[in-house]
PDB file of C-alpha atoms (C1' of nucleotides) in Angstrom:
ATOM      1  CA  MET A 288       8.438 -27.648  -9.022  1.00  0.00           C
ATOM      2  CA  ASN A 289       5.512 -29.852  -8.079  1.00  0.00           C
ATOM      3  CA  PHE A 290       2.162 -28.725  -6.758  1.00  0.00           C
ATOM      4  CA  PRO A 291      -0.753 -30.644  -5.329  1.00  0.00           C
ATOM      5  CA  ASP A 292      -4.108 -30.316  -7.034  1.00  0.00           C
ATOM      6  CA  LEU A 293      -5.855 -27.267  -5.651  1.00  0.00           C
ATOM      7  CA  HIS A 294      -8.810 -26.967  -7.949  1.00  0.00           C
ATOM      8  CA  SER A 295     -11.123 -27.520  -5.047  1.00  0.00           C
ATOM      9  CA  TRP A 296     -10.283 -26.615  -1.470  1.00  0.00           C
ATOM     10  CA  ASN A 297     -13.532 -28.057  -0.261  1.00  0.00           C
ATOM     11  CA  LEU A 298     -13.303 -25.986   2.916  1.00  0.00           C
ATOM     12  CA  ASP A 299     -15.917 -24.045   4.844  1.00  0.00           C
ATOM     13  CA  TYR A 300     -15.076 -20.833   6.701  1.00  0.00           C
ATOM     14  CA  ALA A 301     -14.140 -22.507   9.984  1.00  0.00           C
ATOM     15  CA  ALA A 302     -11.925 -25.058   8.265  1.00  0.00           C
ATOM     16  CA  ALA A 303     -10.168 -22.366   6.235  1.00  0.00           C
ATOM     17  CA  VAL A 304      -9.514 -20.349   9.386  1.00  0.00           C
ATOM     18  CA  ALA A 305      -8.195 -23.442  11.148  1.00  0.00           C
ATOM     19  CA  LEU A 306      -5.877 -24.148   8.223  1.00  0.00           C
ATOM     20  CA  GLN A 307      -4.545 -20.589   8.335  1.00  0.00           C
ATOM     21  CA  ARG A 308      -3.728 -20.887  12.021  1.00  0.00           C
ATOM     22  CA  ARG A 309      -1.701 -24.019  11.297  1.00  0.00           C
ATOM     23  CA  LEU A 310       0.035 -22.458   8.288  1.00  0.00           C
ATOM     24  CA  ALA A 311       0.936 -19.357  10.282  1.00  0.00           C
ATOM     25  CA  ARG A 312       3.045 -21.510  12.601  1.00  0.00           C
ATOM     26  CA  GLN A 313       5.171 -22.578   9.636  1.00  0.00           C
ATOM     27  CA  VAL A 314       5.866 -19.055   8.408  1.00  0.00           C
ATOM     28  CA  GLU A 315       9.515 -18.069   8.895  1.00  0.00           C
ATOM     29  CA  LEU A 316      10.284 -14.456   9.765  1.00  0.00           C
ATOM     30  CA  THR A 317      14.064 -14.656   9.447  1.00  0.00           C
ATOM     31  CA  ASN A 318      15.894 -13.799   6.256  1.00  0.00           C
ATOM     32  CA  ARG A 319      16.676 -16.713   4.023  1.00  0.00           C
ATOM     33  CA  LEU A 320      17.398 -14.867   0.824  1.00  0.00           C
ATOM     34  CA  PRO A 321      20.413 -15.852  -1.282  1.00  0.00           C
ATOM     35  CA  GLU A 322      23.561 -13.763  -0.799  1.00  0.00           C
ATOM     36  CA  ARG A 323      22.940 -12.152  -4.109  1.00  0.00           C
ATOM     37  CA  VAL A 324      19.344 -11.749  -5.282  1.00  0.00           C
ATOM     38  CA  ARG A 325      19.348 -11.944  -9.059  1.00  0.00           C
ATOM     39  CA  ARG A 326      15.687 -12.427  -9.867  1.00  0.00           C
ATOM     40  CA  VAL A 327      12.607 -10.885  -8.294  1.00  0.00           C
ATOM     41  CA  ALA A 328       9.109 -11.935  -9.316  1.00  0.00           C
ATOM     42  CA  GLY A 329       5.786 -10.156  -9.024  1.00  0.00           C
ATOM     43  CA  VAL A 330       2.352 -11.762  -9.102  1.00  0.00           C
ATOM     44  CA  ASP A 331      -1.168 -10.506  -9.653  1.00  0.00           C
ATOM     45  CA  VAL A 332      -4.673 -11.651 -10.531  1.00  0.00           C
ATOM     46  CA  SER A 333      -7.368  -9.909 -12.571  1.00  0.00           C
ATOM     47  CA  TYR A 334     -11.034 -10.663 -13.141  1.00  0.00           C
ATOM     48  CA  ARG A 335     -14.375  -9.083 -13.856  1.00  0.00           C
ATOM     49  CA  LYS A 336     -16.559  -7.822 -11.061  1.00  0.00           C
ATOM     50  CA  ARG A 337     -19.314 -10.159 -12.193  1.00  0.00           C
ATOM     51  CA  GLY A 338     -17.389 -13.050 -13.679  1.00  0.00           C
ATOM     52  CA  ASP A 339     -15.665 -16.154 -12.459  1.00  0.00           C
ATOM     53  CA  ILE A 340     -12.761 -16.298 -14.912  1.00  0.00           C
ATOM     54  CA  PHE A 341      -9.492 -15.318 -13.242  1.00  0.00           C
ATOM     55  CA  TYR A 342      -6.325 -14.299 -15.053  1.00  0.00           C
ATOM     56  CA  ALA A 343      -3.053 -14.739 -13.166  1.00  0.00           C
ATOM     57  CA  ALA A 344       0.424 -13.646 -14.159  1.00  0.00           C
ATOM     58  CA  VAL A 345       3.891 -13.925 -12.697  1.00  0.00           C
ATOM     59  CA  VAL A 346       6.613 -11.690 -14.082  1.00  0.00           C
ATOM     60  CA  VAL A 347      10.281 -12.348 -13.307  1.00  0.00           C
ATOM     61  CA  LEU A 348      12.655  -9.384 -13.415  1.00  0.00           C
ATOM     62  CA  ASP A 349      16.415  -9.361 -13.124  1.00  0.00           C
ATOM     63  CA  PHE A 350      17.895  -7.349 -10.268  1.00  0.00           C
ATOM     64  CA  PRO A 351      18.943  -4.604  -9.926  1.00  0.00           C
ATOM     65  CA  GLU A 352      18.128  -3.755 -13.540  1.00  0.00           C
ATOM     66  CA  LEU A 353      14.448  -4.560 -12.987  1.00  0.00           C
ATOM     67  CA  ARG A 354      13.999  -5.690 -16.574  1.00  0.00           C
ATOM     68  CA  PRO A 355      11.405  -8.391 -17.217  1.00  0.00           C
ATOM     69  CA  VAL A 356      13.077 -11.668 -18.209  1.00  0.00           C
ATOM     70  CA  GLU A 357      10.132 -14.061 -18.144  1.00  0.00           C
ATOM     71  CA  VAL A 358       6.349 -13.996 -17.996  1.00  0.00           C
ATOM     72  CA  ALA A 359       4.060 -16.918 -17.193  1.00  0.00           C
ATOM     73  CA  SER A 360       0.286 -16.919 -16.901  1.00  0.00           C
ATOM     74  CA  TRP A 361      -2.775 -19.020 -16.330  1.00  0.00           C
ATOM     75  CA  GLN A 362      -6.503 -18.558 -16.435  1.00  0.00           C
ATOM     76  CA  ALA A 363      -9.283 -20.537 -14.816  1.00  0.00           C
ATOM     77  CA  ARG A 364     -12.771 -20.403 -13.366  1.00  0.00           C
ATOM     78  CA  VAL A 365     -12.830 -19.673  -9.667  1.00  0.00           C
ATOM     79  CA  ASP A 366     -15.757 -20.355  -7.375  1.00  0.00           C
ATOM     80  CA  PHE A 367     -14.342 -19.379  -3.992  1.00  0.00           C
ATOM     81  CA  PRO A 368     -15.925 -16.008  -3.031  1.00  0.00           C
ATOM     82  CA  TYR A 369     -14.064 -12.976  -1.772  1.00  0.00           C
ATOM     83  CA  ILE A 370     -14.097 -13.066   1.995  1.00  0.00           C
ATOM     84  CA  PRO A 371     -11.880 -10.601   3.880  1.00  0.00           C
ATOM     85  CA  GLY A 372      -9.128 -12.683   5.473  1.00  0.00           C
ATOM     86  CA  LEU A 373      -9.554 -15.607   3.081  1.00  0.00           C
ATOM     87  CA  LEU A 374      -8.195 -14.048  -0.102  1.00  0.00           C
ATOM     88  CA  SER A 375      -5.559 -16.724  -0.609  1.00  0.00           C
ATOM     89  CA  PHE A 376      -8.157 -19.449  -1.043  1.00  0.00           C
ATOM     90  CA  ARG A 377      -9.581 -17.475  -3.928  1.00  0.00           C
ATOM     91  CA  GLU A 378      -6.389 -16.454  -5.703  1.00  0.00           C
ATOM     92  CA  LEU A 379      -3.784 -19.056  -4.792  1.00  0.00           C
ATOM     93  CA  PRO A 380      -4.829 -21.930  -7.095  1.00  0.00           C
ATOM     94  CA  VAL A 381      -4.705 -19.933 -10.320  1.00  0.00           C
ATOM     95  CA  LEU A 382      -1.520 -18.233  -9.139  1.00  0.00           C
ATOM     96  CA  LEU A 383       0.225 -21.545  -8.480  1.00  0.00           C
ATOM     97  CA  ASN A 384      -0.692 -22.769 -11.934  1.00  0.00           C
ATOM     98  CA  ALA A 385       0.914 -19.696 -13.436  1.00  0.00           C
ATOM     99  CA  PHE A 386       4.034 -20.373 -11.366  1.00  0.00           C
ATOM    100  CA  ARG A 387       4.108 -23.939 -12.538  1.00  0.00           C
ATOM    101  CA  ARG A 388       4.709 -22.712 -16.075  1.00  0.00           C
ATOM    102  CA  LEU A 389       7.694 -20.642 -15.039  1.00  0.00           C
ATOM    103  CA  ARG A 390      11.087 -21.866 -16.204  1.00  0.00           C
ATOM    104  CA  HIS A 391      13.256 -19.723 -13.929  1.00  0.00           C
ATOM    105  CA  ARG A 392      12.923 -19.868 -10.173  1.00  0.00           C
ATOM    106  CA  PRO A 393      12.955 -16.362  -8.633  1.00  0.00           C
ATOM    107  CA  ASP A 394      14.916 -15.561  -5.466  1.00  0.00           C
ATOM    108  CA  LEU A 395      12.117 -13.415  -4.060  1.00  0.00           C
ATOM    109  CA  VAL A 396       8.436 -12.891  -4.835  1.00  0.00           C
ATOM    110  CA  LEU A 397       6.448  -9.676  -4.326  1.00  0.00           C
ATOM    111  CA  VAL A 398       2.745 -10.230  -3.812  1.00  0.00           C
ATOM    112  CA  ASP A 399      -0.231  -7.924  -4.293  1.00  0.00           C
ATOM    113  CA  GLY A 400      -1.795  -8.431  -0.851  1.00  0.00           C
ATOM    114  CA  GLN A 401      -0.859  -8.879   2.809  1.00  0.00           C
ATOM    115  CA  GLY A 402       1.774 -11.094   4.356  1.00  0.00           C
ATOM    116  CA  ILE A 403       1.594 -11.435   8.144  1.00  0.00           C
ATOM    117  CA  ALA A 404      -0.402  -8.190   8.375  1.00  0.00           C
ATOM    118  CA  HIS A 405      -3.426 -10.462   8.581  1.00  0.00           C
ATOM    119  CA  PRO A 406      -5.819 -11.370  11.430  1.00  0.00           C
ATOM    120  CA  ARG A 407      -4.180 -14.810  11.719  1.00  0.00           C
ATOM    121  CA  ARG A 408      -0.756 -13.834  10.343  1.00  0.00           C
ATOM    122  CA  CYS A 409      -1.454 -15.762   7.179  1.00  0.00           C
ATOM    123  CA  GLY A 410      -2.119 -13.464   4.253  1.00  0.00           C
ATOM    124  CA  LEU A 411      -1.793 -14.391   0.587  1.00  0.00           C
ATOM    125  CA  ALA A 412       1.961 -13.711   0.570  1.00  0.00           C
ATOM    126  CA  CYS A 413       2.492 -16.151   3.446  1.00  0.00           C
ATOM    127  CA  HIS A 414       0.340 -18.843   1.891  1.00  0.00           C
ATOM    128  CA  LEU A 415       2.106 -18.480  -1.454  1.00  0.00           C
ATOM    129  CA  GLY A 416       5.551 -18.465   0.131  1.00  0.00           C
ATOM    130  CA  LEU A 417       4.820 -21.674   2.006  1.00  0.00           C
ATOM    131  CA  TRP A 418       3.541 -23.428  -1.113  1.00  0.00           C
ATOM    132  CA  LEU A 419       6.455 -22.297  -3.241  1.00  0.00           C
ATOM    133  CA  ASP A 420       9.024 -22.630  -0.475  1.00  0.00           C
ATOM    134  CA  LEU A 421      10.312 -19.190  -1.470  1.00  0.00           C
ATOM    135  CA  PRO A 422      10.871 -15.836   0.254  1.00  0.00           C
ATOM    136  CA  THR A 423       7.813 -13.612  -0.296  1.00  0.00           C
ATOM    137  CA  VAL A 424       6.760 -10.076   0.603  1.00  0.00           C
ATOM    138  CA  GLY A 425       3.231  -8.748   0.890  1.00  0.00           C
ATOM    139  CA  CYS A 426       2.820  -5.298  -0.708  1.00  0.00           C
ATOM    140  CA  ALA A 427      -0.815  -4.287  -0.250  1.00  0.00           C
ATOM    141  CA  LYS A 428      -2.419  -1.102  -1.526  1.00  0.00           C
ATOM    142  CA  SER A 429      -4.671  -0.817   1.511  1.00  0.00           C
ATOM    143  CA  ARG A 430      -5.022  -2.016   5.076  1.00  0.00           C
ATOM    144  CA  LEU A 431      -6.626  -5.248   6.177  1.00  0.00           C
ATOM    145  CA  THR A 432      -5.789  -5.157   9.874  1.00  0.00           C
ATOM    146  CA  GLY A 433      -3.472  -3.406  12.323  1.00  0.00           C
ATOM    147  CA  GLU A 434      -2.860   0.263  12.992  1.00  0.00           C
ATOM    148  CA  GLY A 435      -0.017   2.707  12.768  1.00  0.00           C
ATOM    149  CA  PRO A 436       0.783   6.411  12.346  1.00  0.00           C
ATOM    150  CA  GLU A 437       0.869   8.047   8.932  1.00  0.00           C
ATOM    151  CA  PRO A 438       4.448   7.890   7.611  1.00  0.00           C
ATOM    152  CA  GLY A 439       6.323  10.990   6.421  1.00  0.00           C
ATOM    153  CA  PHE A 440       5.727  12.519   3.004  1.00  0.00           C
ATOM    154  CA  ALA A 441       8.948  11.425   1.324  1.00  0.00           C
ATOM    155  CA  LYS A 442       9.669   8.223  -0.555  1.00  0.00           C
ATOM    156  CA  GLY A 443      11.175   5.736   1.875  1.00  0.00           C
ATOM    157  CA  ASP A 444       9.413   7.127   4.940  1.00  0.00           C
ATOM    158  CA  ARG A 445       7.769   4.402   6.985  1.00  0.00           C
ATOM    159  CA  SER A 446       5.987   3.764  10.242  1.00  0.00           C
ATOM    160  CA  PRO A 447       5.331   0.545  12.121  1.00  0.00           C
ATOM    161  CA  LEU A 448       2.089  -1.327  11.585  1.00  0.00           C
ATOM    162  CA  ARG A 449       0.977  -3.026  14.805  1.00  0.00           C
ATOM    163  CA  GLN A 450      -1.812  -5.136  16.075  1.00  0.00           C
ATOM    164  CA  GLY A 451      -2.105  -5.390  19.816  1.00  0.00           C
ATOM    165  CA  GLY A 452       1.436  -5.554  21.092  1.00  0.00           C
ATOM    166  CA  GLU A 453       3.018  -7.029  18.017  1.00  0.00           C
ATOM    167  CA  GLU A 454       4.567  -5.440  15.003  1.00  0.00           C
ATOM    168  CA  ILE A 455       3.103  -6.998  11.882  1.00  0.00           C
ATOM    169  CA  GLY A 456       4.520  -4.847   9.111  1.00  0.00           C
ATOM    170  CA  ALA A 457       5.164  -1.306   7.958  1.00  0.00           C
ATOM    171  CA  ILE A 458       3.265   1.536   6.339  1.00  0.00           C
ATOM    172  CA  VAL A 459       5.580   2.640   3.547  1.00  0.00           C
ATOM    173  CA  ARG A 460       5.708   5.675   1.282  1.00  0.00           C
ATOM    174  CA  SER A 461       6.872   4.248  -2.039  1.00  0.00           C
ATOM    175  CA  ARG A 462       6.923   7.656  -3.778  1.00  0.00           C
ATOM    176  CA  ASP A 463       6.680  11.245  -2.551  1.00  0.00           C
ATOM    177  CA  GLY A 464       3.134  12.055  -1.506  1.00  0.00           C
ATOM    178  CA  VAL A 465       1.385   8.902  -2.728  1.00  0.00           C
ATOM    179  CA  ARG A 466      -0.906   6.787  -0.582  1.00  0.00           C
ATOM    180  CA  PRO A 467       1.371   4.479   1.400  1.00  0.00           C
ATOM    181  CA  LEU A 468       1.807   0.737   0.873  1.00  0.00           C
ATOM    182  CA  TYR A 469       1.171  -1.823   3.590  1.00  0.00           C
ATOM    183  CA  VAL A 470       4.258  -4.022   3.584  1.00  0.00           C
ATOM    184  CA  SER A 471       4.682  -7.204   5.591  1.00  0.00           C
ATOM    185  CA  PRO A 472       6.743 -10.391   5.384  1.00  0.00           C
ATOM    186  CA  GLY A 473       5.206 -13.314   3.587  1.00  0.00           C
ATOM    187  CA  HIS A 474       7.778 -15.995   4.290  1.00  0.00           C
ATOM    188  CA  ARG A 475      11.504 -16.279   5.032  1.00  0.00           C
ATOM    189  CA  ILE A 476      12.091 -12.546   5.439  1.00  0.00           C
ATOM    190  CA  ASP A 477      11.856 -10.033   8.289  1.00  0.00           C
ATOM    191  CA  ILE A 478      10.003  -6.725   8.371  1.00  0.00           C
ATOM    192  CA  PRO A 479      12.927  -4.310   7.738  1.00  0.00           C
ATOM    193  CA  THR A 480      14.211  -6.469   4.878  1.00  0.00           C
ATOM    194  CA  ALA A 481      10.734  -6.738   3.364  1.00  0.00           C
ATOM    195  CA  VAL A 482      10.548  -2.934   3.351  1.00  0.00           C
ATOM    196  CA  ASP A 483      14.060  -2.658   1.879  1.00  0.00           C
ATOM    197  CA  TRP A 484      13.249  -4.953  -1.012  1.00  0.00           C
ATOM    198  CA  THR A 485       9.933  -3.295  -1.690  1.00  0.00           C
ATOM    199  CA  LEU A 486      11.655   0.085  -1.983  1.00  0.00           C
ATOM    200  CA  ALA A 487      14.517  -1.392  -3.994  1.00  0.00           C
ATOM    201  CA  CYS A 488      11.959  -2.595  -6.546  1.00  0.00           C
ATOM    202  CA  CYS A 489      10.125   0.711  -6.845  1.00  0.00           C
ATOM    203  CA  GLY A 490      10.729   2.806  -9.936  1.00  0.00           C
ATOM    204  CA  ARG A 491       8.743   5.900 -10.787  1.00  0.00           C
ATOM    205  CA  TYR A 492       5.414   4.354  -9.807  1.00  0.00           C
ATOM    206  CA  ARG A 493       3.604   3.755  -6.565  1.00  0.00           C
ATOM    207  CA  MET A 494       3.651  -0.013  -6.931  1.00  0.00           C
ATOM    208  CA  PRO A 495       6.907  -1.981  -7.102  1.00  0.00           C
ATOM    209  CA  GLU A 496       7.869  -2.901 -10.681  1.00  0.00           C
ATOM    210  CA  PRO A 497       7.332  -6.661 -10.311  1.00  0.00           C
ATOM    211  CA  THR A 498       3.717  -6.430  -9.149  1.00  0.00           C
ATOM    212  CA  ARG A 499       3.048  -3.457 -11.381  1.00  0.00           C
ATOM    213  CA  LEU A 500       4.127  -5.342 -14.481  1.00  0.00           C
ATOM    214  CA  ALA A 501       2.231  -8.443 -13.364  1.00  0.00           C
ATOM    215  CA  HIS A 502      -0.855  -6.263 -13.047  1.00  0.00           C
ATOM    216  CA  LEU A 503      -0.426  -4.918 -16.579  1.00  0.00           C
ATOM    217  CA  GLU A 504       0.058  -8.425 -17.936  1.00  0.00           C
ATOM    218  CA  THR A 505      -2.965  -9.724 -16.134  1.00  0.00           C
ATOM    219  CA  ASN A 506      -5.173  -6.981 -17.577  1.00  0.00           C
ATOM    220  CA  ARG A 507      -3.757  -7.529 -21.054  1.00  0.00           C
ATOM    221  CA  LEU A 508      -4.635 -11.203 -20.828  1.00  0.00           C
ATOM    222  CA  ARG A 509      -8.172 -10.467 -19.752  1.00  0.00           C
ATOM    223  CA  ARG A 510      -8.821  -7.939 -22.516  1.00  0.00           C
ATOM    224  CA  GLU A 511      -7.378 -10.333 -25.060  1.00  0.00           C
ATOM    225  CA  ASP A 512      -9.458 -13.253 -23.881  1.00  0.00           C
ATOM    226  CA  GLU A 513     -12.653 -11.220 -23.751  1.00  0.00           C
ATOM    227  CA  ALA A 514     -12.096  -9.986 -27.297  1.00  0.00           C
ATOM    228  CA  ARG A 515     -11.382 -13.549 -28.439  1.00  0.00           C
ATOM    229  CA  ARG A 516     -14.617 -14.763 -26.863  1.00  0.00           C
ATOM    230  CA  SER A 517     -16.867 -12.119 -28.372  1.00  0.00           C
ATOM    231  CA  GLY A 518     -15.320 -12.671 -31.778  1.00  0.00           C
ATOM    232  CA  SER A 519     -16.032 -16.402 -31.924  1.00  0.00           C
TER     233      SER A 519
ATOM    234  C1'  DG B  42     -25.397  -5.807  18.033  1.00  0.00           C
ATOM    235  C1'  DC B  43     -22.033  -2.602  15.297  1.00  0.00           C
ATOM    236  C1'  DG B  44     -18.221  -1.474  12.454  1.00  0.00           C
ATOM    237  C1'  DA B  45     -14.178  -3.091   9.603  1.00  0.00           C
ATOM    238  C1'  DC B  46     -12.893  -5.618   5.940  1.00  0.00           C
ATOM    239  C1'  DA B  47      -6.181  -7.400   1.194  1.00  0.00           C
ATOM    240  C1'  DG B  48      -8.359  -8.325  -3.740  1.00  0.00           C
TER     241       DG B  48
ATOM    242  C1'  DA C 241     -10.825  -6.620  -7.942  1.00  0.00           C
ATOM    243  C1'  DT C 242     -13.894  -3.813 -11.180  1.00  0.00           C
ATOM    244  C1'  DC C 243     -16.994   0.156 -12.855  1.00  0.00           C
ATOM    245  C1'  DT C 244     -16.446   4.807 -14.831  1.00  0.00           C
ATOM    246  C1'  DT C 245     -15.689  10.828 -16.703  1.00  0.00           C
ATOM    247  C1'  DG C 246     -13.869  14.191 -15.862  1.00  0.00           C
ATOM    248  C1'  DT C 247     -10.511  16.644 -13.639  1.00  0.00           C
ATOM    249  C1'  DC C 248      -6.564  18.376 -10.694  1.00  0.00           C
ATOM    250  C1'  DG C 249      -1.551  18.706 -10.646  1.00  0.00           C
ATOM    251  C1'  DC C 250       3.336  18.195 -12.060  1.00  0.00           C
TER     252       DC C 250
END
DNA sequence: GCGACAG
DNA sequence: ATCTTGTCGC
């Protein structure tokens, strides 16, 4: 897998928005998953509120066992600020570098953030899917845009997430009674299938196993690095 | 101008 | 995302 150098986007707000509009046209919303999905990956990024060092991790699990089979990570300084709608410009570079260290190519990637449930239909999951040329799903813990009714109480209950006339994702109950997830396609997958895979990857926790484990790994890395720094 | 706003 | 203590519920 080869990746261009992304250390500096060198983009202002208008240019980033323009780029997203172009990228959104390349997003595919039809299923292009292999007949048999054997490996599902989850990605996440962690950092301090007041700190520019980002820790990214990608965890690959086998399916349907959902056992971790490989972990890759990367850390780097990030200067791009958090701007609602431009999250991918902040987290994508360090994430791609973590992916670059991966030996096994996953069949599907679950992302902590939105897919097409984004003002310009180009959330982090879409941007990552396009870069990696892989099917991706956005599994966000909260809403960025769109509206929809509260889904039922039971695990698996869902309701459509819409913006204007279009359906951009689903509000999904991943466990009984928990706050729902905002699921939307990232790339090469449709909405119902994105929901199916999200639920298929959920164990006894609110977050799907791939992103949940990536989150744990990312926090472990940060604690480790911070301890290493204060001790030297 | 005002409110909303993934992580 | 992170900060941060105790507290409510299974």
